[in-house]
PDB file of C-alpha atoms in Angstrom:
ATOM      1  CA  ASP A   1      -0.057  -0.026  -0.304  1.00  0.00           C
ATOM      2  CA  LYS A   2       1.208   3.302  -0.664  1.00  0.00           C
ATOM      3  CA  SER A   3      -0.914   5.187   2.118  1.00  0.00           C
ATOM      4  CA  ASN A   4      -3.197   3.870   5.145  1.00  0.00           C
ATOM      5  CA  VAL A   5      -3.982   7.527   6.090  1.00  0.00           C
ATOM      6  CA  LYS A   6      -6.872   9.684   3.875  1.00  0.00           C
ATOM      7  CA  ALA A   7      -6.193  12.999   2.986  1.00  0.00           C
ATOM      8  CA  TYR A   8      -7.100  16.113   4.960  1.00  0.00           C
ATOM      9  CA  SER A   9      -5.872  14.941   8.122  1.00  0.00           C
ATOM     10  CA  ALA A  10      -3.952  15.811  11.127  1.00  0.00           C
ATOM     11  CA  PHE A  11      -1.241  14.143  12.687  1.00  0.00           C
ATOM     12  CA  VAL A  12       1.057  14.619  15.899  1.00  0.00           C
ATOM     13  CA  ILE A  13       4.858  13.151  15.276  1.00  0.00           C
ATOM     14  CA  GLY A  14       5.311  10.606  17.926  1.00  0.00           C
ATOM     15  CA  ALA A  15       9.220  10.083  17.909  1.00  0.00           C
ATOM     16  CA  GLY A  16      12.145  11.804  16.622  1.00  0.00           C
ATOM     17  CA  ALA A  17       9.973  15.527  16.030  1.00  0.00           C
ATOM     18  CA  ALA A  18       8.228  14.103  18.931  1.00  0.00           C
ATOM     19  CA  GLY A  19       5.299  16.827  19.306  1.00  0.00           C
ATOM     20  CA  GLU A  20       5.518  18.317  15.592  1.00  0.00           C
ATOM     21  CA  ILE A  21       2.070  18.620  14.573  1.00  0.00           C
ATOM     22  CA  GLY A  22       0.818  18.636  10.706  1.00  0.00           C
ATOM     23  CA  PHE A  23      -1.706  18.511   8.096  1.00  0.00           C
ATOM     24  CA  SER A  24      -1.595  16.408   4.794  1.00  0.00           C
ATOM     25  CA  ASP A  25      -3.768  17.453   2.021  1.00  0.00           C
ATOM     26  CA  VAL A  26      -2.688  13.989   0.070  1.00  0.00           C
ATOM     27  CA  ASP A  27      -3.149  10.505   1.026  1.00  0.00           C
ATOM     28  CA  PHE A  28      -0.289   9.539   3.258  1.00  0.00           C
ATOM     29  CA  TRP A  29       2.049   7.049   4.867  1.00  0.00           C
ATOM     30  CA  ALA A  30       1.889   6.966   8.841  1.00  0.00           C
ATOM     31  CA  ALA A  31       4.453   4.709  11.093  1.00  0.00           C
ATOM     32  CA  ASP A  32       3.714   3.470  14.334  1.00  0.00           C
ATOM     33  CA  ASP A  33       5.211   6.729  15.653  1.00  0.00           C
ATOM     34  CA  CYS A  34       2.655   9.283  13.679  1.00  0.00           C
ATOM     35  CA  TYR A  35      -0.581   9.527  15.682  1.00  0.00           C
ATOM     36  CA  TYR A  36      -2.991  10.303  13.115  1.00  0.00           C
ATOM     37  CA  PHE A  37      -6.787  11.463  13.774  1.00  0.00           C
ATOM     38  CA  LEU A  38      -9.988   9.439  12.483  1.00  0.00           C
ATOM     39  CA  CYS A  39     -12.595  12.234  13.331  1.00  0.00           C
ATOM     40  CA  PRO A  40     -15.822  11.491  13.671  1.00  0.00           C
ATOM     41  CA  ASP A  41     -18.404  12.825  11.935  1.00  0.00           C
ATOM     42  CA  ASN A  42     -19.068  15.776  14.205  1.00  0.00           C
ATOM     43  CA  LEU A  43     -15.560  16.835  14.020  1.00  0.00           C
ATOM     44  CA  ASN A  44     -13.853  18.845  11.349  1.00  0.00           C
ATOM     45  CA  ASN A  45     -10.240  17.330  11.118  1.00  0.00           C
ATOM     46  CA  ARG A  46      -9.160  20.966  10.177  1.00  0.00           C
ATOM     47  CA  TYR A  47     -10.219  22.281  12.976  1.00  0.00           C
ATOM     48  CA  LEU A  48      -9.037  19.150  15.004  1.00  0.00           C
ATOM     49  CA  TYR A  49      -5.414  20.569  13.464  1.00  0.00           C
ATOM     50  CA  PHE A  50      -5.911  24.082  14.669  1.00  0.00           C
ATOM     51  CA  VAL A  51      -7.003  22.873  18.548  1.00  0.00           C
ATOM     52  CA  LEU A  52      -3.749  20.819  18.579  1.00  0.00           C
ATOM     53  CA  MET A  53      -1.638  23.564  16.887  1.00  0.00           C
ATOM     54  CA  LYS A  54      -3.243  25.434  19.940  1.00  0.00           C
ATOM     55  CA  ASN A  55      -2.120  22.710  22.634  1.00  0.00           C
ATOM     56  CA  GLN A  56       1.307  22.736  21.179  1.00  0.00           C
ATOM     57  CA  PRO A  57       2.853  23.979  24.179  1.00  0.00           C
ATOM     58  CA  LEU A  58       1.884  21.346  25.896  1.00  0.00           C
ATOM     59  CA  ILE A  59       2.045  18.584  23.750  1.00  0.00           C
ATOM     60  CA  LEU A  60       5.675  19.413  23.649  1.00  0.00           C
ATOM     61  CA  SER A  61       6.096  19.958  27.045  1.00  0.00           C
ATOM     62  CA  ARG A  62       5.009  15.746  27.641  1.00  0.00           C
ATOM     63  CA  VAL A  63       7.865  15.129  25.022  1.00  0.00           C
ATOM     64  CA  ARG A  64      10.298  12.830  27.081  1.00  0.00           C
ATOM     65  CA  LYS A  65      13.855  14.153  25.819  1.00  0.00           C
ATOM     66  CA  ALA A  66      16.090  11.154  26.018  1.00  0.00           C
ATOM     67  CA  SER A  67      18.394   9.541  23.468  1.00  0.00           C
ATOM     68  CA  ILE A  68      14.934   9.786  20.733  1.00  0.00           C
ATOM     69  CA  PRO A  69      12.434  12.188  21.870  1.00  0.00           C
ATOM     70  CA  ARG A  70       9.494  10.621  22.574  1.00  0.00           C
ATOM     71  CA  LEU A  71       5.703  11.513  23.392  1.00  0.00           C
ATOM     72  CA  SER A  72       3.444   9.039  24.705  1.00  0.00           C
ATOM     73  CA  ARG A  73       0.086   8.000  22.983  1.00  0.00           C
ATOM     74  CA  THR A  74      -1.488   8.858  26.256  1.00  0.00           C
ATOM     75  CA  VAL A  75      -0.623  12.485  25.668  1.00  0.00           C
ATOM     76  CA  ILE A  76      -2.763  12.513  22.601  1.00  0.00           C
ATOM     77  CA  GLU A  77      -5.451  10.146  24.192  1.00  0.00           C
ATOM     78  CA  ASN A  78      -6.169  12.438  27.338  1.00  0.00           C
ATOM     79  CA  LEU A  79      -6.479  15.669  25.335  1.00  0.00           C
ATOM     80  CA  VAL A  80      -9.540  17.716  25.655  1.00  0.00           C
ATOM     81  CA  ILE A  81     -10.793  18.579  22.522  1.00  0.00           C
ATOM     82  CA  PRO A  82     -13.697  21.246  22.237  1.00  0.00           C
ATOM     83  CA  VAL A  83     -16.775  20.542  19.414  1.00  0.00           C
ATOM     84  CA  PRO A  84     -18.688  23.299  18.326  1.00  0.00           C
ATOM     85  CA  PRO A  85     -21.226  22.764  15.700  1.00  0.00           C
ATOM     86  CA  LEU A  86     -19.364  21.637  12.249  1.00  0.00           C
ATOM     87  CA  GLU A  87     -20.827  25.316  11.038  1.00  0.00           C
ATOM     88  CA  VAL A  88     -18.524  27.210  13.827  1.00  0.00           C
ATOM     89  CA  GLN A  89     -15.605  24.557  13.059  1.00  0.00           C
ATOM     90  CA  ALA A  90     -15.561  25.877   9.263  1.00  0.00           C
ATOM     91  CA  GLU A  91     -16.201  29.360  10.109  1.00  0.00           C
ATOM     92  CA  ILE A  92     -13.094  29.067  12.700  1.00  0.00           C
ATOM     93  CA  VAL A  93     -10.926  27.308   9.893  1.00  0.00           C
ATOM     94  CA  LYS A  94     -11.736  29.715   7.539  1.00  0.00           C
ATOM     95  CA  ILE A  95     -10.582  32.681   9.592  1.00  0.00           C
ATOM     96  CA  LEU A  96      -7.386  30.953  10.948  1.00  0.00           C
ATOM     97  CA  ASP A  97      -6.984  29.641   7.037  1.00  0.00           C
ATOM     98  CA  ASN A  98      -6.990  32.902   6.087  1.00  0.00           C
ATOM     99  CA  PHE A  99      -5.081  33.924   8.750  1.00  0.00           C
ATOM    100  CA  THR A 100      -2.239  31.367   7.790  1.00  0.00           C
ATOM    101  CA  GLU A 101      -2.042  32.740   4.290  1.00  0.00           C
ATOM    102  CA  LEU A 102      -1.758  36.347   5.247  1.00  0.00           C
ATOM    103  CA  THR A 103       1.349  35.256   7.546  1.00  0.00           C
ATOM    104  CA  ALA A 104       2.485  33.621   4.868  1.00  0.00           C
ATOM    105  CA  GLU A 105       2.373  36.305   2.385  1.00  0.00           C
ATOM    106  CA  LEU A 106       3.778  39.231   5.033  1.00  0.00           C
ATOM    107  CA  THR A 107       6.123  37.041   5.876  1.00  0.00           C
ATOM    108  CA  ALA A 108       7.771  36.855   2.115  1.00  0.00           C
ATOM    109  CA  GLU A 109       7.050  40.633   1.653  1.00  0.00           C
ATOM    110  CA  LEU A 110       9.328  41.294   4.713  1.00  0.00           C
ATOM    111  CA  THR A 111      11.757  38.970   4.079  1.00  0.00           C
ATOM    112  CA  ALA A 112      12.027  40.888   0.441  1.00  0.00           C
ATOM    113  CA  ARG A 113      12.211  44.153   1.922  1.00  0.00           C
ATOM    114  CA  LYS A 114      14.854  43.106   4.400  1.00  0.00           C
ATOM    115  CA  LYS A 115      17.121  42.037   1.579  1.00  0.00           C
ATOM    116  CA  GLN A 116      16.440  45.476  -0.572  1.00  0.00           C
ATOM    117  CA  TYR A 117      17.140  47.342   3.196  1.00  0.00           C
ATOM    118  CA  GLU A 118      20.557  45.421   2.933  1.00  0.00           C
ATOM    119  CA  TYR A 119      21.078  46.202  -0.610  1.00  0.00           C
ATOM    120  CA  TYR A 120      20.418  50.017  -0.402  1.00  0.00           C
ATOM    121  CA  ARG A 121      21.859  49.979   3.323  1.00  0.00           C
ATOM    122  CA  ASP A 122      25.394  49.043   1.936  1.00  0.00           C
ATOM    123  CA  LEU A 123      24.647  50.751  -1.470  1.00  0.00           C
ATOM    124  CA  LEU A 124      24.334  53.766   1.088  1.00  0.00           C
ATOM    125  CA  LEU A 125      26.962  53.637   3.189  1.00  0.00           C
ATOM    126  CA  ASP A 126      29.627  52.891   0.376  1.00  0.00           C
ATOM    127  CA  PHE A 127      32.513  54.539   1.593  1.00  0.00           C
ATOM    128  CA  GLY A 128      33.568  55.613  -1.921  1.00  0.00           C
ATOM    129  CA  VAL A 129      30.021  58.145  -1.497  1.00  0.00           C
ATOM    130  CA  HIS A 130      32.015  60.098   0.559  1.00  0.00           C
ATOM    131  CA  GLY A 131      34.998  60.868  -1.487  1.00  0.00           C
ATOM    132  CA  GLY A 132      37.719  60.174   1.988  1.00  0.00           C
ATOM    133  CA  GLY A 133      38.332  56.359   1.916  1.00  0.00           C
ATOM    134  CA  GLN A 134      38.669  54.035   4.952  1.00  0.00           C
ATOM    135  CA  VAL A 135      40.101  54.427   7.984  1.00  0.00           C
ATOM    136  CA  ASN A 136      40.493  51.687  10.860  1.00  0.00           C
ATOM    137  CA  VAL A 137      39.677  51.920  14.386  1.00  0.00           C
ATOM    138  CA  ASN A 138      42.526  53.690  15.366  1.00  0.00           C
ATOM    139  CA  GLY A 139      41.375  56.391  12.481  1.00  0.00           C
ATOM    140  CA  GLU A 140      44.450  55.260  10.352  1.00  0.00           C
ATOM    141  CA  HIS A 141      43.986  55.918   6.806  1.00  0.00           C
ATOM    142  CA  LEU A 142      44.060  52.857   5.225  1.00  0.00           C
ATOM    143  CA  GLU A 143      42.894  53.467   1.150  1.00  0.00           C
ATOM    144  CA  LYS A 144      41.513  56.079  -1.155  1.00  0.00           C
ATOM    145  CA  CYS A 145      38.148  55.290  -2.560  1.00  0.00           C
ATOM    146  CA  SER A 146      36.862  56.988  -5.944  1.00  0.00           C
ATOM    147  CA  PRO A 147      34.414  59.355  -4.530  1.00  0.00           C
ATOM    148  CA  LEU A 148      30.744  58.786  -5.922  1.00  0.00           C
ATOM    149  CA  SER A 149      29.376  62.228  -7.630  1.00  0.00           C
ATOM    150  CA  GLU A 150      26.645  64.128  -6.251  1.00  0.00           C
ATOM    151  CA  THR A 151      24.330  62.944  -9.008  1.00  0.00           C
ATOM    152  CA  ASP A 152      24.833  59.613  -8.163  1.00  0.00           C
ATOM    153  CA  LEU A 153      24.497  59.927  -4.302  1.00  0.00           C
ATOM    154  CA  LEU A 154      21.065  61.795  -5.156  1.00  0.00           C
ATOM    155  CA  GLU A 155      19.836  59.073  -7.774  1.00  0.00           C
ATOM    156  CA  ARG A 156      20.455  56.796  -4.746  1.00  0.00           C
ATOM    157  CA  LEU A 157      18.696  58.484  -1.990  1.00  0.00           C
ATOM    158  CA  ARG A 158      15.506  59.233  -4.641  1.00  0.00           C
ATOM    159  CA  ARG A 159      15.745  55.167  -5.134  1.00  0.00           C
ATOM    160  CA  SER A 160      15.660  54.729  -1.420  1.00  0.00           C
ATOM    161  CA  ILE A 161      12.971  57.198  -0.771  1.00  0.00           C
ATOM    162  CA  GLN A 162      10.437  55.232  -3.662  1.00  0.00           C
ATOM    163  CA  ILE A 163      11.141  52.264  -2.161  1.00  0.00           C
ATOM    164  CA  LYS A 164      10.083  53.688   1.385  1.00  0.00           C
ATOM    165  CA  LYS A 165       6.835  55.082  -0.790  1.00  0.00           C
ATOM    166  CA  MET A 166       6.628  51.453  -2.410  1.00  0.00           C
ATOM    167  CA  VAL A 167       6.676  49.352   1.158  1.00  0.00           C
ATOM    168  CA  CYS A 168       4.109  52.309   2.622  1.00  0.00           C
ATOM    169  CA  VAL A 169       1.435  51.656   0.070  1.00  0.00           C
ATOM    170  CA  ILE A 170       1.950  47.459   0.343  1.00  0.00           C
ATOM    171  CA  PHE A 171       1.828  47.981   4.037  1.00  0.00           C
ATOM    172  CA  LYS A 172      -1.595  49.727   3.859  1.00  0.00           C
ATOM    173  CA  ALA A 173      -3.386  47.363   0.629  1.00  0.00           C
ATOM    174  CA  LEU A 174      -2.084  44.238   3.188  1.00  0.00           C
ATOM    175  CA  ILE A 175      -3.746  45.974   6.321  1.00  0.00           C
ATOM    176  CA  SER A 176      -7.221  47.027   4.069  1.00  0.00           C
ATOM    177  CA  ILE A 177      -7.736  43.033   3.208  1.00  0.00           C
ATOM    178  CA  MET A 178      -6.877  42.160   6.685  1.00  0.00           C
ATOM    179  CA  ALA A 179      -9.747  44.891   7.710  1.00  0.00           C
TER     180      ALA A 179
END
């Protein structure tokens, strides 16, 4: 068999990466140290996943950290899962999935902005900009750098201001989407 667990199932790792929680949207093979859940008709699998994620600190606190970290099945069996009506579960899942997607987008955007910031920081702090060369911590002159023209310096500053304005527009758009 290629799988022993159906798609759209929540699971908890019991050994190795013990206490890690996952959700699979494809059929998969769960080994003995992977606890997966067969939800009754009144429990949404994705909702269960989010409840498990909320309880992850508790689950991780119960991992035995011997040579191979292990999580006892009884820890999982003793979890209390609140079960509101399916319509409420579906709405909770919808909201949390939207937040998960927005978080991923924001993380990607912040990573891109950090790279952009580093690029422009390095560009603006190129010591050739000031035409004075470089000095060591004792103030001794090390080498002469060719100075950047005033036009080039102003162009660098103009581009960095444009980038800042663009980032503000992006964040305002993301905030309006979240509202």
